[in-house]
Amino acid sequence: MKKIIYALLLTLLFGSCSDFLDNQRPQGTLSDEEVKDPEYVDNLVISAYAVWISAEDINSSFSMWNFDVRSDDAYKGGNGTSDGDVFHQLEISQGILTTNWNISDMWQRLYNCISRVNTAIALLDQTDEATYPLKAQRLAEMKYLRAYGHFLLKRLYKNIPFVTNENLTTEEYNNLDNREFSNDEGWQKIIDDLTEAYNNLPVKQADKGRPSKAAAAAFLTKVYLYKAYHQDDATTNAVTSINKSDLEKVVEYSDPAIYNAGGFGLETDFHNNFRPEPQYENGVESIWAMQYSQNDGTTYGNLNWSYGLIVPNIPGVTDGGCDFYKPSQNLVNAYRTDANGLPYIDTFNQNDYSTSKDYADPRLFLTVGMPGFPYEFNKTYMMDESATWSRSNGLYGYYVTLKQNVDPASGYLIKGSWWGNSMNRIVFRYADVLLERAEALVQLNDGRINEAIGLVNQLRKRAKQSTSIISNYERDYGARFNISTYDGTYDQAQALKIVKMERRLEMGMECERFFDLVRWGEADSVLNKYYADEANDCSIYSVAHFTKNKNEYLPIPYAQIAASNGHYTQNIGGW
C-alpha cells in the first residue's frame, strides 16, 4: 500500500507508473508560477483522467469482467482451467490465495488511479480561482474520479483504506487503517466526494468524457443503493437491514427530471448502446463513459485493450483471440419467455433454451452470440459448435459475448499485442438508473410499486422494438421473439422478483451481476444452486462451492497486509 498511493506528481512529469511503485516520494512544493499556470493545472487534470485508461490491463479491466466470472452470468472461458488459473479459482470459489497476482494487481492499479487524482486535487487546492476560473468544476470532476476508484475497490475488497486527504505525510500514509470506517461509513466517504461533485458539476459538459451533474446523480443513485443494504456486522457479510433513508436518497437522485435536464434518456434501440460507430457513441443513454478512439495520429489510437482477452479466435480473422468471458447457459436460459412474453422468474433454469422450441426476449440475441446465428450480426461469421467458437472445445460452451466485441470486418477492431477496439465503455447508463429507482421503490413498499413496475415496462417496451439489426432472425434462423409488459397487481415480494429479473436481463454481461448478488445478500444461495446445476454438464463445477461470509469479497492482498505495519486487518472468512 505504501508504494501504491503516494502522490504521482514527479512521476507524472518524469517517469512511469511502474517507476512510481518503487519510489516513495512525498508531494513536492510548487512554485507560484506553476500554481498559477492554467496549462500546468490542465495537464495534471488530464493525466488524472488518462490513468483510467492507461492503468487498466487485459487481466485487470476496470469494467470488472475478469471478476464477473464469479457470477452465474459468465464462464471464465479461454483454453481450459489452467489458462488464467487464478480466475478459474474465482469462478469456482475455491483455492483463492491472498498471494494471487490478480488480487494484488487490481488493488495496485486502482490506488494508482486515486493517487493521480489526488495529485491533481492538491494542485487545484493551491490554484488561484481568479487565474483559473474552472477551479471549482475541475475539483468536482476530480472528487468524482476519486469516488469512482474507491467505489470499485470497495465492491471488490469491502474493507479498504480511504485516501481522501490529498496532503497526507509519509507517516500518515503509513498509518492508514483499512478498518477505520465501518461498511456504512465507508459508503458515506464515497458519497461525500460525490455530493461535492453533484453540487458543482454543470448540467452539460462540452467534453464528453467529463462527468456532468447527471453523472454524479447516477453515481449517487448507485452508491446509496449499495449503502442501503447494510452489512455492518464485522463478523459476517450478511445484509443485516435495509435502510429506508438511503432508499429515499436513491429515489431522490434517480429523479427523471435530473436526467431530462441533461438530455439523457433511453435509446430507442437497446443495441445502440453497444455499437462502435461514432454516431452511436455518447448517445442519449450514455450518462458517463470511458472514451476510446482510433486514427488520432498515433500508431493505434486511444483503444480499449482491456477487452483483449475476450475476442474469439476466428481462423484468419481474429487469430490469437483468447475467447475469455463467455456467457453461461444459465444466463441464456434466463431470456426464455412463456407464451405471454414474460420470463420464467422461478423456473427458468429447468430447461436449456432451444431456438426451435422456445420464445425469447430479443435482448438475448443482442447480448449473446450463439451457434446458428451470425457473430456480431455479420453473416460472414456464422457461429457453430466448433473449436472456432470455443478454444476449450466446448468446456466453456460455444456462446460469445456481443456487448464487448465488435464486428471484425467493421474496421473498429485493431490487432496490437492483443486485440483492441475503439468502442466506448459506458460506465453509467440510464437504464441502470431506472432499474435502481424501481428497486428502491419496491423496497420502500410505500405505495409506489406500480411506479416501479412501470419503469420495468419501459425497458421491456424498448426491448420489444430493439430488433432493427436482428429483423431477419425469425425468418432466417428460426428465432421466436416474444416479450410483453407486466399488467397485473403485485405485492412487494413479487415486484422485487420482477425487478431483479429485469435487472439481469437488461444488464447481462455488463459486469454488475456478482455485485448485485452480494448487495442483496443472495450470493451463496444463488451461486451454490448454479454450481449444482452446472456440475451436471460441466465437470469443473463439481468441486465449486461458495462459502458464505467469505467469498462475497476478495481478500486483502498479502503484500498489502505485510507492508501495513499492522494497520490492515484481513477480511473475514479464514483467508
Coordinates of C-alpha atoms in Angstrom, one line a residue:
M1 CA 0.0 0.0 0.0
K2 CA 2.8 2.4 0.9
K3 CA 4.3 2.1 -2.5
I4 CA 1.0 2.5 -4.3
I5 CA -0.8 5.6 -3.1
Y6 CA 1.9 8.3 -2.8
A7 CA 1.4 11.4 -4.9
L8 CA 2.3 10.9 -8.5
L9 CA 3.5 14.5 -9.2
L10 CA 7.1 13.7 -10.0
T11 CA 6.4 10.5 -11.9
L12 CA 3.7 12.2 -14.0
L13 CA 6.4 14.7 -15.1
F14 CA 9.4 12.4 -15.4
G15 CA 8.6 8.8 -15.0
S16 CA 6.1 5.9 -15.4
C17 CA 3.6 4.4 -13.0
S18 CA 5.8 1.4 -12.7
D19 CA 8.7 3.6 -11.7
F20 CA 6.4 5.2 -9.1
L21 CA 5.6 1.9 -7.4
D22 CA 9.3 1.5 -6.4
N23 CA 9.9 5.1 -5.3
Q24 CA 8.3 6.6 -2.2
R25 CA 8.3 10.4 -2.8
P26 CA 6.4 12.9 -0.7
Q27 CA 4.5 15.6 -2.6
G28 CA 6.7 18.4 -3.8
T29 CA 6.1 22.2 -3.4
L30 CA 5.2 24.0 -6.5
S31 CA 6.4 27.5 -7.4
D32 CA 3.9 30.4 -7.6
E33 CA 4.3 30.4 -11.4
E34 CA 3.4 26.7 -11.7
V35 CA 0.4 27.1 -9.4
K36 CA -1.0 30.0 -11.4
D37 CA -0.3 28.4 -14.8
P38 CA -3.7 27.1 -16.2
E39 CA -1.9 24.9 -18.7
Y40 CA 0.1 23.2 -15.9
V41 CA -3.1 22.6 -13.9
D42 CA -4.9 21.3 -17.0
N43 CA -2.1 18.8 -17.7
L44 CA -2.4 17.2 -14.3
V45 CA -6.2 17.1 -14.5
I46 CA -6.0 15.4 -18.0
S47 CA -3.4 13.0 -16.5
A48 CA -5.9 12.1 -13.8
Y49 CA -8.4 11.2 -16.5
A50 CA -6.0 9.4 -18.7
V51 CA -4.9 6.9 -16.0
W52 CA -8.4 5.3 -16.0
I53 CA -7.5 4.0 -19.5
S54 CA -3.7 3.7 -19.3
A55 CA -3.6 1.9 -16.0
E56 CA -6.0 -0.9 -16.8
D57 CA -5.0 -4.1 -18.3
I58 CA -6.4 -7.2 -20.0
N59 CA -6.2 -9.0 -16.7
S60 CA -7.3 -6.1 -14.6
S61 CA -10.1 -4.4 -16.6
F62 CA -11.9 -1.6 -14.7
S63 CA -15.0 -2.9 -16.4
M64 CA -14.6 -5.8 -13.9
W65 CA -15.2 -8.5 -16.5
N66 CA -12.3 -10.5 -15.1
F67 CA -14.1 -10.7 -11.7
D68 CA -17.7 -11.1 -13.1
V69 CA -16.7 -14.7 -13.9
R70 CA -17.7 -15.3 -10.2
S71 CA -21.4 -14.8 -11.2
D72 CA -23.9 -17.0 -12.9
D73 CA -23.8 -14.8 -16.0
A74 CA -20.4 -15.9 -17.3
Y75 CA -17.8 -18.6 -17.6
K76 CA -14.1 -17.8 -17.5
G77 CA -13.5 -19.2 -20.9
G78 CA -10.1 -19.4 -22.5
N79 CA -8.3 -22.7 -23.3
G80 CA -9.1 -24.5 -20.1
T81 CA -8.9 -24.3 -16.4
S82 CA -5.1 -23.7 -16.4
D83 CA -5.5 -20.8 -18.8
G84 CA -5.8 -17.9 -16.3
D85 CA -5.9 -20.3 -13.4
V86 CA -6.3 -17.6 -10.8
F87 CA -9.5 -16.6 -12.5
H88 CA -10.6 -20.2 -12.6
Q89 CA -10.2 -20.2 -8.8
L90 CA -12.5 -17.2 -8.6
E91 CA -15.0 -18.9 -10.9
I92 CA -15.4 -21.9 -8.7
S93 CA -14.8 -20.0 -5.4
Q94 CA -12.0 -22.4 -4.4
G95 CA -8.2 -22.1 -3.9
I96 CA -8.2 -18.3 -3.9
L97 CA -4.9 -17.2 -2.2
T98 CA -4.1 -13.8 -0.8
T99 CA -0.8 -14.0 -2.7
N100 CA -2.5 -14.4 -6.1
W101 CA -1.2 -11.8 -8.5
N102 CA -4.6 -10.8 -9.8
I103 CA -5.9 -10.0 -6.3
S104 CA -2.9 -7.7 -5.7
D105 CA -2.7 -6.3 -9.2
M106 CA -6.2 -4.7 -9.2
W107 CA -5.6 -3.2 -5.8
Q108 CA -2.4 -1.5 -7.0
R109 CA -3.9 -0.2 -10.3
L110 CA -6.9 1.4 -8.6
Y111 CA -4.8 3.0 -5.9
N112 CA -2.5 4.3 -8.7
C113 CA -5.6 6.0 -10.2
I114 CA -6.6 7.5 -6.9
S115 CA -3.1 8.8 -6.4
R116 CA -3.0 10.6 -9.7
V117 CA -6.4 12.1 -8.9
N118 CA -5.2 13.3 -5.5
T119 CA -2.1 14.9 -7.2
A120 CA -4.5 17.0 -9.3
I121 CA -6.6 17.9 -6.3
A122 CA -3.6 19.0 -4.3
L123 CA -2.6 21.4 -7.1
L124 CA -6.1 22.6 -7.6
D125 CA -6.3 23.4 -3.9
Q126 CA -3.3 25.7 -4.4
T127 CA -4.6 27.3 -7.5
D128 CA -6.0 30.9 -7.6
E129 CA -9.5 30.9 -8.9
A130 CA -9.0 34.3 -10.4
T131 CA -6.5 32.9 -12.8
Y132 CA -8.2 29.5 -13.1
P133 CA -12.0 30.1 -13.2
L134 CA -12.7 26.4 -13.7
K135 CA -11.2 25.5 -10.3
A136 CA -14.5 24.5 -8.6
Q137 CA -15.7 22.5 -11.6
R138 CA -12.4 20.7 -12.0
L139 CA -12.2 19.9 -8.3
A140 CA -15.7 18.4 -8.6
E141 CA -14.5 16.3 -11.5
M142 CA -11.6 15.0 -9.5
K143 CA -13.7 14.2 -6.5
Y144 CA -16.0 12.2 -8.8
L145 CA -13.0 10.2 -10.2
R146 CA -11.7 9.6 -6.7
A147 CA -15.1 8.3 -5.7
Y148 CA -15.0 6.0 -8.7
G149 CA -11.7 4.5 -7.6
H150 CA -12.9 3.9 -4.0
F151 CA -16.2 2.5 -5.2
L152 CA -14.5 -0.1 -7.4
L153 CA -12.2 -1.1 -4.6
K154 CA -15.0 -1.3 -2.0
R155 CA -17.1 -3.5 -4.1
L156 CA -14.2 -5.9 -4.5
Y157 CA -12.5 -5.8 -1.1
K158 CA -15.1 -4.3 1.2
N159 CA -12.6 -3.1 3.9
I160 CA -10.3 -0.6 2.3
P161 CA -8.3 2.4 3.3
F162 CA -9.8 5.7 2.1
V163 CA -7.3 8.2 0.7
T164 CA -9.4 11.4 0.8
N165 CA -6.7 13.6 2.3
E166 CA -4.5 14.5 -0.7
N167 CA -1.9 16.2 1.6
L168 CA -1.0 13.2 3.8
T169 CA 2.5 13.0 5.0
T170 CA 4.6 9.8 4.6
E171 CA 4.0 8.9 8.2
E172 CA 0.2 9.4 7.8
Y173 CA 0.2 7.2 4.8
N174 CA 2.0 4.5 6.7
N175 CA -0.7 4.7 9.4
L176 CA -3.8 4.3 7.2
D177 CA -6.2 1.7 8.6
N178 CA -8.4 -0.4 6.3
R179 CA -10.9 -0.8 9.2
E180 CA -11.0 2.9 10.2
F181 CA -14.6 3.1 8.9
S182 CA -17.5 0.7 9.2
N183 CA -19.0 -0.6 6.0
D184 CA -21.8 2.1 6.2
E185 CA -19.3 4.8 6.9
G186 CA -17.1 3.7 4.0
W187 CA -20.0 4.2 1.6
Q188 CA -20.6 7.6 3.2
K189 CA -17.0 8.6 2.4
I190 CA -17.7 7.9 -1.2
I191 CA -21.0 9.8 -1.0
D192 CA -19.2 12.8 0.5
D193 CA -17.0 13.2 -2.6
L194 CA -19.9 12.6 -4.9
T195 CA -22.1 15.1 -3.2
E196 CA -19.5 17.8 -3.7
A197 CA -19.2 16.7 -7.3
Y198 CA -23.0 16.9 -7.8
N199 CA -23.2 20.4 -6.2
N200 CA -20.5 21.8 -8.5
L201 CA -20.7 20.0 -11.8
P202 CA -22.5 21.6 -14.8
V203 CA -25.7 20.2 -16.3
K204 CA -23.9 19.6 -19.5
Q205 CA -20.2 19.2 -20.4
A206 CA -18.6 20.2 -23.7
D207 CA -16.1 17.4 -23.4
K208 CA -17.9 14.0 -23.4
G209 CA -15.5 12.3 -21.1
R210 CA -16.1 14.7 -18.2
P211 CA -18.9 13.8 -15.7
S212 CA -21.9 16.1 -15.6
K213 CA -24.4 16.7 -12.8
A214 CA -26.5 13.8 -14.1
A215 CA -23.4 11.5 -14.0
A216 CA -22.9 12.4 -10.3
A217 CA -26.6 11.8 -9.7
A218 CA -26.4 8.4 -11.4
F219 CA -23.3 7.5 -9.3
L220 CA -25.0 8.7 -6.1
T221 CA -28.1 6.6 -7.0
K222 CA -25.9 3.5 -7.2
V223 CA -23.8 4.1 -4.1
Y224 CA -26.9 4.9 -2.0
L225 CA -28.5 1.7 -3.1
Y226 CA -25.3 -0.2 -2.1
K227 CA -25.3 1.6 1.2
A228 CA -29.0 0.8 1.8
Y229 CA -28.2 -2.9 2.2
H230 CA -26.3 -2.6 5.5
Q231 CA -23.6 -5.2 6.1
D232 CA -22.1 -3.7 9.3
D233 CA -21.7 -6.9 11.4
A234 CA -18.0 -7.2 11.5
T235 CA -18.2 -11.0 11.9
T236 CA -20.4 -11.6 8.7
N237 CA -21.1 -10.3 5.3
A238 CA -24.8 -10.7 5.8
V239 CA -27.3 -8.0 5.0
T240 CA -28.5 -7.0 8.5
S241 CA -31.0 -4.4 7.5
I242 CA -32.3 -2.3 4.6
N243 CA -32.2 1.4 5.4
K244 CA -35.1 3.5 4.2
S245 CA -33.3 6.8 4.4
D246 CA -30.8 5.5 1.9
L247 CA -33.5 4.2 -0.3
E248 CA -35.2 7.6 -0.3
K249 CA -31.8 9.1 -1.5
V250 CA -31.9 6.6 -4.3
V251 CA -35.3 7.9 -5.3
E252 CA -34.1 11.5 -5.0
Y253 CA -31.0 11.1 -7.2
S254 CA -32.8 8.9 -9.8
D255 CA -35.5 11.6 -10.4
P256 CA -36.0 11.6 -14.2
A257 CA -36.0 15.4 -14.2
I258 CA -32.3 15.4 -13.4
Y259 CA -31.5 13.4 -16.5
N260 CA -34.0 15.1 -18.7
A261 CA -32.3 18.4 -18.0
G262 CA -29.0 16.9 -19.2
G263 CA -30.6 15.4 -22.3
F264 CA -30.4 11.8 -21.1
G265 CA -33.0 9.1 -21.6
L266 CA -33.4 5.7 -23.2
E267 CA -32.1 4.8 -26.6
T268 CA -34.9 3.8 -29.0
D269 CA -33.0 0.6 -29.6
F270 CA -31.2 -1.3 -26.9
H271 CA -28.4 -2.3 -29.3
N272 CA -27.4 1.3 -29.9
N273 CA -25.6 1.3 -26.5
F274 CA -23.1 -1.3 -27.8
R275 CA -22.1 0.0 -31.2
P276 CA -18.7 1.4 -32.1
E277 CA -19.8 3.8 -34.9
P278 CA -19.3 7.4 -34.0
Q279 CA -23.0 8.3 -34.4
Y280 CA -23.8 5.9 -31.6
E281 CA -21.1 6.8 -29.2
N282 CA -22.1 9.1 -26.3
G283 CA -25.7 8.5 -27.1
V284 CA -28.7 9.7 -25.1
E285 CA -28.5 6.7 -22.7
S286 CA -24.7 7.1 -22.0
I287 CA -24.5 9.2 -18.9
W288 CA -20.8 8.7 -18.4
A289 CA -18.4 6.6 -20.5
M290 CA -14.8 5.8 -20.9
Q291 CA -13.8 7.4 -24.2
Y292 CA -11.8 5.4 -26.7
S293 CA -10.8 6.3 -30.3
Q294 CA -8.7 5.4 -33.2
N295 CA -7.0 7.3 -36.1
D296 CA -5.9 10.1 -33.8
G297 CA -2.4 10.4 -35.1
T298 CA -0.8 7.6 -33.0
T299 CA 0.0 4.1 -34.0
Y300 CA -3.1 2.5 -32.5
G301 CA -5.1 5.4 -31.3
N302 CA -6.7 5.5 -27.8
L303 CA -8.0 2.0 -28.0
N304 CA -9.6 -0.2 -25.3
W305 CA -7.1 -3.0 -24.8
S306 CA -8.8 -4.2 -21.6
Y307 CA -11.1 -6.5 -23.6
G308 CA -8.2 -8.0 -25.4
L309 CA -8.8 -11.5 -24.0
I310 CA -12.5 -11.6 -24.8
V311 CA -12.2 -11.7 -28.6
P312 CA -12.9 -15.2 -30.1
N313 CA -10.3 -17.0 -32.2
I314 CA -11.7 -16.9 -35.7
P315 CA -9.0 -18.5 -38.0
G316 CA -7.6 -16.0 -40.4
V317 CA -9.7 -13.2 -38.9
T318 CA -9.0 -12.8 -35.2
D319 CA -6.0 -15.1 -34.9
G320 CA -4.8 -15.0 -31.3
G321 CA -8.2 -14.3 -29.9
C322 CA -8.3 -15.8 -26.4
D323 CA -12.1 -16.4 -26.1
F324 CA -12.5 -15.4 -22.4
Y325 CA -15.6 -14.2 -20.6
K326 CA -18.2 -16.4 -22.2
P327 CA -21.9 -16.2 -21.5
S328 CA -23.3 -19.0 -19.4
Q329 CA -26.1 -21.4 -20.3
N330 CA -27.8 -20.1 -17.1
L331 CA -27.8 -16.6 -18.5
V332 CA -29.1 -17.7 -21.9
N333 CA -31.9 -19.6 -20.2
A334 CA -32.9 -16.5 -18.3
Y335 CA -34.0 -14.9 -21.6
R336 CA -36.6 -17.6 -22.3
T337 CA -40.2 -16.3 -22.2
D338 CA -43.5 -18.0 -21.8
A339 CA -46.5 -17.8 -24.2
N340 CA -47.4 -14.5 -22.6
G341 CA -44.0 -13.0 -23.3
L342 CA -42.8 -12.9 -19.7
P343 CA -39.7 -14.5 -18.2
Y344 CA -39.7 -17.7 -16.1
I345 CA -38.7 -16.0 -12.9
D346 CA -38.9 -19.0 -10.6
T347 CA -38.3 -21.9 -13.1
F348 CA -36.3 -20.5 -16.0
N349 CA -33.4 -22.9 -15.5
Q350 CA -35.4 -26.1 -15.7
N351 CA -34.8 -26.4 -19.4
D352 CA -32.0 -25.1 -21.6
Y353 CA -33.0 -22.6 -24.2
S354 CA -33.9 -24.1 -27.6
T355 CA -34.2 -21.9 -30.7
S356 CA -36.8 -24.1 -32.3
K357 CA -38.9 -24.6 -29.3
D358 CA -38.7 -21.6 -27.1
Y359 CA -39.8 -18.0 -27.2
A360 CA -37.1 -15.5 -26.2
D361 CA -36.6 -11.9 -25.2
P362 CA -35.0 -10.1 -28.2
R363 CA -32.2 -8.9 -25.8
L364 CA -30.8 -12.4 -25.9
F365 CA -29.7 -12.0 -29.5
L366 CA -28.1 -8.6 -28.7
T367 CA -26.2 -9.9 -25.7
V368 CA -25.1 -13.4 -26.6
G369 CA -23.7 -14.8 -29.8
M370 CA -25.0 -18.4 -30.3
P371 CA -24.5 -21.3 -32.7
G372 CA -26.7 -20.9 -35.7
F373 CA -26.6 -17.2 -35.7
P374 CA -24.1 -14.6 -37.2
Y375 CA -21.4 -13.4 -34.9
E376 CA -21.7 -9.6 -34.4
F377 CA -24.6 -9.6 -36.9
N378 CA -22.3 -10.3 -39.8
K379 CA -23.4 -13.5 -41.7
T380 CA -19.8 -13.9 -43.0
Y381 CA -19.1 -15.3 -39.5
M382 CA -21.7 -17.9 -38.8
M383 CA -21.4 -19.4 -35.3
D384 CA -21.4 -23.2 -34.8
E385 CA -20.3 -25.8 -32.2
S386 CA -16.7 -26.0 -33.4
A387 CA -13.3 -25.0 -32.0
T388 CA -13.6 -21.7 -33.8
W389 CA -16.1 -20.6 -31.2
S390 CA -14.6 -22.4 -28.2
R391 CA -10.9 -22.6 -27.6
S392 CA -11.7 -25.1 -24.8
N393 CA -13.5 -27.4 -27.3
G394 CA -16.8 -26.9 -25.5
L395 CA -15.7 -27.0 -21.9
Y396 CA -17.0 -23.4 -21.6
G397 CA -19.6 -23.8 -24.2
Y398 CA -19.9 -22.1 -27.6
Y399 CA -21.5 -18.8 -26.7
V400 CA -19.7 -15.4 -27.2
T401 CA -20.5 -12.1 -25.5
L402 CA -21.6 -9.4 -28.0
K403 CA -21.6 -6.3 -25.8
Q404 CA -17.8 -6.1 -25.6
N405 CA -17.0 -7.3 -29.0
V406 CA -17.3 -5.7 -32.4
D407 CA -17.7 -6.9 -36.0
P408 CA -14.1 -7.9 -37.2
A409 CA -15.0 -6.5 -40.6
S410 CA -16.1 -3.1 -39.3
G411 CA -12.7 -1.5 -39.0
Y412 CA -13.1 -0.9 -35.3
L413 CA -11.1 -4.0 -34.2
I414 CA -7.4 -3.5 -34.2
K415 CA -4.6 -6.0 -33.7
G416 CA -1.6 -4.9 -31.5
S417 CA -0.1 -7.1 -28.8
W418 CA -3.7 -8.0 -28.2
W419 CA -7.0 -7.1 -29.8
G420 CA -8.3 -3.7 -29.1
N421 CA -11.4 -1.7 -30.2
S422 CA -12.4 1.9 -30.1
M423 CA -16.0 1.4 -28.7
N424 CA -16.7 3.5 -25.6
R425 CA -17.4 1.6 -22.4
I426 CA -20.5 3.0 -20.8
V427 CA -20.0 3.2 -17.0
F428 CA -23.4 4.6 -16.1
R429 CA -26.4 4.3 -18.5
Y430 CA -29.9 5.5 -18.0
A431 CA -31.5 2.0 -18.0
D432 CA -29.4 1.2 -14.9
V433 CA -30.7 4.3 -13.1
L434 CA -34.3 3.3 -13.9
L435 CA -33.7 -0.2 -12.5
E436 CA -32.1 1.1 -9.3
R437 CA -35.0 3.5 -8.9
A438 CA -37.5 0.7 -9.4
E439 CA -35.7 -1.5 -6.8
A440 CA -35.7 1.3 -4.2
L441 CA -39.4 2.0 -4.8
V442 CA -40.2 -1.7 -4.2
Q443 CA -38.0 -2.0 -1.1
L444 CA -39.6 1.2 0.4
N445 CA -43.1 -0.5 -0.1
D446 CA -44.9 2.8 0.5
G447 CA -47.5 2.6 -2.3
R448 CA -45.2 3.2 -5.3
I449 CA -44.9 -0.4 -6.5
N450 CA -46.9 0.4 -9.6
E451 CA -44.4 3.1 -10.5
A452 CA -41.6 0.5 -10.2
I453 CA -43.4 -1.9 -12.5
G454 CA -43.9 0.9 -14.9
L455 CA -40.2 1.5 -15.0
V456 CA -39.6 -2.1 -15.8
N457 CA -42.2 -2.0 -18.5
Q458 CA -40.4 1.0 -20.1
L459 CA -37.4 -1.3 -20.6
R460 CA -39.5 -4.2 -21.8
K461 CA -41.2 -1.9 -24.4
R462 CA -37.9 -0.7 -25.5
A463 CA -36.6 -4.3 -25.8
K464 CA -39.6 -5.3 -27.9
Q465 CA -38.7 -2.6 -30.5
S466 CA -35.0 -3.3 -30.4
T467 CA -34.9 -5.6 -33.5
S468 CA -33.6 -3.4 -36.3
I469 CA -30.3 -5.3 -36.6
I470 CA -31.9 -8.7 -36.0
S471 CA -35.1 -8.1 -38.0
N472 CA -34.3 -11.2 -40.2
Y473 CA -33.6 -13.6 -37.3
E474 CA -37.1 -15.1 -37.1
R475 CA -37.3 -15.6 -40.8
D476 CA -33.7 -16.8 -41.5
Y477 CA -32.6 -18.5 -38.3
G478 CA -35.8 -19.7 -36.6
A479 CA -35.7 -17.3 -33.6
R480 CA -39.0 -16.7 -31.9
F481 CA -39.3 -13.3 -30.3
N482 CA -41.9 -12.8 -27.6
I483 CA -41.8 -10.1 -25.0
S484 CA -44.6 -8.2 -23.2
T485 CA -45.1 -6.0 -20.2
Y486 CA -46.4 -6.8 -16.7
D487 CA -50.0 -5.8 -16.3
G488 CA -51.0 -7.4 -13.1
T489 CA -51.1 -6.3 -9.4
Y490 CA -48.1 -7.3 -7.5
D491 CA -47.1 -7.4 -3.8
Q492 CA -43.7 -6.4 -2.6
A493 CA -42.2 -9.9 -2.9
Q494 CA -43.5 -10.4 -6.4
A495 CA -42.4 -7.0 -7.5
L496 CA -38.9 -7.5 -6.1
K497 CA -38.5 -10.7 -8.1
I498 CA -39.7 -8.9 -11.3
V499 CA -37.2 -6.0 -10.8
K500 CA -34.3 -8.3 -10.0
M501 CA -35.0 -10.5 -13.0
E502 CA -35.3 -7.4 -15.3
R503 CA -32.0 -6.1 -14.0
R504 CA -30.3 -9.4 -15.0
L505 CA -31.9 -9.3 -18.5
E506 CA -31.1 -5.7 -19.2
M507 CA -27.6 -5.6 -17.7
G508 CA -26.5 -9.1 -18.7
M509 CA -22.7 -9.3 -19.4
E510 CA -22.2 -5.8 -18.1
C511 CA -20.3 -7.0 -15.0
E512 CA -23.0 -6.0 -12.5
R513 CA -24.4 -9.4 -11.6
F514 CA -22.0 -10.7 -9.0
F515 CA -22.0 -7.4 -7.1
D516 CA -25.8 -7.3 -7.2
L517 CA -26.0 -10.8 -5.7
V518 CA -23.6 -9.7 -2.9
R519 CA -25.5 -6.5 -2.3
W520 CA -28.8 -8.4 -2.0
G521 CA -27.2 -11.0 0.4
E522 CA -28.1 -13.8 -2.1
A523 CA -24.7 -14.8 -3.5
D524 CA -24.3 -18.0 -1.6
S525 CA -27.8 -19.4 -2.3
V526 CA -27.9 -18.4 -5.9
L527 CA -24.4 -19.4 -6.8
N528 CA -24.4 -22.7 -5.0
K529 CA -27.6 -23.7 -6.8
Y530 CA -25.9 -22.5 -10.0
Y531 CA -22.8 -24.7 -9.3
A532 CA -25.0 -27.7 -8.6
D533 CA -26.9 -27.2 -11.9
E534 CA -23.8 -26.6 -13.9
A535 CA -22.0 -29.7 -12.5
N536 CA -24.5 -31.9 -14.3
D537 CA -23.0 -30.7 -17.7
C538 CA -19.5 -29.3 -16.8
S539 CA -17.0 -31.1 -14.6
I540 CA -15.2 -28.0 -13.5
Y541 CA -18.1 -27.2 -11.3
S542 CA -18.1 -30.5 -9.4
V543 CA -15.8 -29.0 -6.7
A544 CA -17.2 -25.5 -6.8
H545 CA -18.6 -24.1 -3.6
F546 CA -19.4 -20.6 -2.5
T547 CA -18.6 -20.1 1.2
K548 CA -20.9 -17.6 2.9
N549 CA -19.2 -14.9 4.8
K550 CA -16.0 -15.3 2.8
N551 CA -16.4 -15.4 -1.0
E552 CA -18.5 -12.2 -1.2
Y553 CA -15.3 -10.2 -1.2
L554 CA -11.7 -10.7 -2.3
P555 CA -9.1 -11.0 0.4
I556 CA -6.8 -8.0 1.2
P557 CA -3.7 -8.8 -0.8
Y558 CA -0.9 -10.4 1.3
A559 CA 1.6 -7.8 0.1
Q560 CA -0.5 -5.0 1.5
I561 CA -1.1 -6.7 4.8
A562 CA 2.7 -7.3 5.1
A563 CA 3.6 -3.7 4.3
S564 CA 0.9 -2.1 6.6
N565 CA 2.9 -2.2 9.8
G566 CA 0.0 -4.0 11.5
H567 CA -2.6 -1.4 10.4
Y568 CA -4.5 -3.7 8.0
T569 CA -6.9 -6.4 9.1
Q570 CA -7.7 -9.3 6.8
N571 CA -11.3 -9.8 5.6
I572 CA -13.3 -12.5 7.4
G573 CA -13.5 -16.0 6.1
G574 CA -10.3 -17.6 7.2
W575 CA -8.1 -16.2 4.5

